[in-house]
RNA sequence: GCCGCGGUGGUGGAAUUGGUAGACACGCCAGACUCAAAAUCUUGUGAGCAUUAGCUCGUACCGGUUCAAGUCCGGUCCGCGGUACCA
């Protein structure tokens, strides 16, 4: 008998698929329904992929493979996230240029991904660092700029000393850089932003309706962080200045006993009286210098300084002190807050420490009787003629009053900030603008793109908050034509003609997330050098039917939604959301329960697993079987061998069928085989549809076990039912284990591939059996099982009397008080 | 702190959404084949008491609803993820 040797057959079929272009898609072929699915693009690093990544890429492979088999024109593309810090840092480490390091690492990725048998359309592979790609990233920048969604602003931003660049809010995790893990500090720089906040409301509103993993939706909603509240303006005592604060609790306005300004607030220094000037200025500088980590390590001990100035509480008319404290954040609301110590924990702590007045304005419910601070809602007190109102009502009344006095208004705040895209690093898409002397900042016109990133020898950060591009004289210093936006190196001298001016290129590069926010659209026109993508193709293929990944729940997925919405409004795309289904899957952890990482030395290399003789299919099946997609797998060294056993049994069964000489099979056995098969087809089909890959695998295992049972008593023959069972099983197994199924499919005499247009159909008629098990309970306890003929299931009297007979001894001579009967399922006798 | 998710055998995990708890797999035990081992095949495998049936207990803990609860409700404890001085 032919033996199952994965290594031989896997390589053979991979070569064949490549030759035949089995997974190459004609994007203009609309004769079949479309299916567009893929996983988050791999970020290139030196380590290549580990078994954890493999699991992620496999989910989309199975979804797309199943659809391809079900008659869809199914497109499973692949791209490389090539720009950004990880590649540049890796290049520095190995002493090569980012381009060299990237190209080399990419080869390894391709080798691994091909070996794992993913059904990518390799003919349409793209890379974000390719000028033919980032040309269009720059083009998108221009479109955003044109529509006032890109702007430059001087402001304090997160800065990573180690990586020598600013970072977006989404890239700071717990006060640390997402790449190197070192604490970040604030640095005041002129930076480029994309105005994602303009889309805050619509992104938030659309989130609920997304068919995405709920966790990601919740994270995005929290990140956008909408708060309904009000702005209230306080007059500064003895001055024309005013301070506007944001509050979500206008109902507590009567309890506002002091104001707090963020250290960065524009009035902070100005309001400070001369007697305390030294103190206050020192505090402001200290706050600016502190990293976020340091602020957090202060265990939230409140700090602050009194400015010497006072404001007037507009409802009480009282003079209240104005303080500066770093618990007020410059970047949220107005950078100033009204402190209501009786009803806010932080204000309370601050007031206690600095001995500031505390005034109760909300009555406590009984459960909170006597507490010094109560942050809940309730009935107002000490609040003039608003006394006795409930918070909800008082909020509206007070805001209405403030509006009448023109010192306040209803206001919504969001926690989300604009997307900071400037990076002071070399390896990224240049921001396509030129600072023209005397003429401001001018974008390079669409037809002059791309602005090519120059190849340089020494690309390492030099410090000083500018990218090394600033030192590339021939690139950065240019003659710029104001009419055409053409550029010529300054050193070549001023060209002939009008309107040439001296200028300097922008030396910041774009955040890597910009490059990955639209690659799914480029998949639809990967080699088009006349447009970023074809709207017509997008109309047919969009939106993405299936997308998955184990990372970037907020940043990448929110940025992509923002851009897609922008494209949609511009008439560049026909759908407002990019991803119809986004499945957020979990990682594979190492056997020690920790994340796999090279430094910990606990990485399981898929190549090693495959080379040890098990091949790709066993590994693939294991990663699907071990747990539901959204649950982490702790790598079990015994897992893959177990799956090999299952595949080997499938193999053996098929070989025995091929070697059988008779066609004998009893009707009963035939019926049994068909029942198993139809059940399996139905369950696996719906499980794949519902992303329940683990139970899909166990269903197929049950089928093989069931067929083995029949084999045990009847043997395997060349009977039609055996053929149907094996062919069906191979077809539903094919998305999980593409190689072995292709081999056996071919052994069964097929000359075409199993992977295109082959999916079995089930017939419900086979799923109804002649008899059914009815369980009999007494007082809810299982006491007997009855095999009833199908036609008795509707006969209540008969079923009940049968049930009673069987459990009579459990009744202790009592008469049944009540009998519950669920047809075809159970009888419960209550005594 | 706040928000979200979860707690089922020795282990990973099933359970038709209120109706046979532990599917499937790993591990382990025994048997067959073998000079022997591996591989393969066949049993058994929640705990306890009886070992022929059989009975009792059992889905983190306490309580409730129901003929019936892993599933629903209230409370407690623990774990994971996100977020964090967001006014």
PDB file of C-alpha atoms (C1' of nucleotides) in Angstrom, chain A residues 215 227 246-248 302 327 329 332 346 415 417 626 628 631 645 649 694 701-702 705 709 785 810 825-826 828, chain B residues 3 12-14 16 19-20 23-27 40-43 55-57 67-68 81-82 84-87:
ATOM      1  CA  UNK A 215     -14.032  42.986  21.370  1.00  0.00           C
ATOM      2  CA  UNK A 227     -18.588  62.234  26.230  1.00  0.00           C
ATOM      3  CA  UNK A 246     -15.374  71.193  29.700  1.00  0.00           C
ATOM      4  CA  UNK A 247     -17.515  69.181  32.077  1.00  0.00           C
ATOM      5  CA  UNK A 248     -19.776  66.158  31.799  1.00  0.00           C
ATOM      6  CA  UNK A 302      -1.744  64.982  43.139  1.00  0.00           C
ATOM      7  CA  UNK A 327      -3.918  66.002  36.329  1.00  0.00           C
ATOM      8  CA  UNK A 329      -4.620  67.290  30.409  1.00  0.00           C
ATOM      9  CA  UNK A 332      -8.589  66.837  26.311  1.00  0.00           C
ATOM     10  CA  UNK A 346      -9.617  63.367  41.643  1.00  0.00           C
ATOM     11  CA  UNK A 415     -10.873  61.195  23.594  1.00  0.00           C
ATOM     12  CA  UNK A 417      -6.938  62.793  18.831  1.00  0.00           C
ATOM     13  CA  UNK A 626      -6.745  23.179  19.180  1.00  0.00           C
ATOM     14  CA  UNK A 628     -11.763  28.380  18.833  1.00  0.00           C
ATOM     15  CA  UNK A 631      -8.869  31.766  22.131  1.00  0.00           C
ATOM     16  CA  UNK A 645      -2.744  10.234  12.986  1.00  0.00           C
ATOM     17  CA  UNK A 649      -6.302   7.231   8.890  1.00  0.00           C
ATOM     18  CA  UNK A 694     -12.218  23.601  15.670  1.00  0.00           C
ATOM     19  CA  UNK A 701     -12.601  13.101  12.822  1.00  0.00           C
ATOM     20  CA  UNK A 702     -15.892  11.658  13.961  1.00  0.00           C
ATOM     21  CA  UNK A 705     -13.939   7.114  13.195  1.00  0.00           C
ATOM     22  CA  UNK A 709     -16.270   1.197  12.617  1.00  0.00           C
ATOM     23  CA  UNK A 785     -33.500   5.978  27.436  1.00  0.00           C
ATOM     24  CA  UNK A 810     -38.273   5.174  40.521  1.00  0.00           C
ATOM     25  CA  UNK A 825     -36.693  14.405  22.834  1.00  0.00           C
ATOM     26  CA  UNK A 826     -37.697  13.671  26.419  1.00  0.00           C
ATOM     27  CA  UNK A 828     -40.096  14.165  32.387  1.00  0.00           C
TER      28      UNK A 828
ATOM     29  C1'   C B   3     -15.194  48.846  30.234  1.00  0.00           C
ATOM     30  C1'   G B  12      -6.794  21.406  25.065  1.00  0.00           C
ATOM     31  C1'   G B  13     -11.672  21.869  24.485  1.00  0.00           C
ATOM     32  C1'   A B  14     -17.549  20.065  22.985  1.00  0.00           C
ATOM     33  C1'   U B  16     -28.343  21.765  18.743  1.00  0.00           C
ATOM     34  C1'   G B  19     -33.729  19.397  27.599  1.00  0.00           C
ATOM     35  C1'   U B  20     -28.632  12.714  27.840  1.00  0.00           C
ATOM     36  C1'   A B  23     -18.204  15.258  21.687  1.00  0.00           C
ATOM     37  C1'   C B  24     -13.330  15.313  19.350  1.00  0.00           C
ATOM     38  C1'   A B  25      -8.264  15.188  20.644  1.00  0.00           C
ATOM     39  C1'   C B  26      -3.888  14.791  23.906  1.00  0.00           C
ATOM     40  C1'   G B  27      -2.159  11.956  27.940  1.00  0.00           C
ATOM     41  C1'   U B  40      -0.743   0.597  13.371  1.00  0.00           C
ATOM     42  C1'   C B  41      -5.343  -1.501  15.148  1.00  0.00           C
ATOM     43  C1'   U B  42      -9.016  -2.592  19.344  1.00  0.00           C
ATOM     44  C1'   U B  43     -10.916  -1.584  24.422  1.00  0.00           C
ATOM     45  C1'   C B  55     -26.494   4.167  43.019  1.00  0.00           C
ATOM     46  C1'   U B  56     -24.598   9.054  44.795  1.00  0.00           C
ATOM     47  C1'   C B  57     -22.002  13.463  43.687  1.00  0.00           C
ATOM     48  C1'   C B  67     -40.954  20.018  35.442  1.00  0.00           C
ATOM     49  C1'   A B  68     -35.724  20.652  33.928  1.00  0.00           C
ATOM     50  C1'   G B  81      -7.925  41.443  27.587  1.00  0.00           C
ATOM     51  C1'   G B  82      -8.502  46.727  26.821  1.00  0.00           C
ATOM     52  C1'   A B  84      -6.301  54.771  32.316  1.00  0.00           C
ATOM     53  C1'   C B  85      -5.764  61.599  36.300  1.00  0.00           C
ATOM     54  C1'   C B  86     -10.315  61.863  29.477  1.00  0.00           C
ATOM     55  C1'   A B  87     -13.027  66.244  33.936  1.00  0.00           C
TER      56        A B  87
END
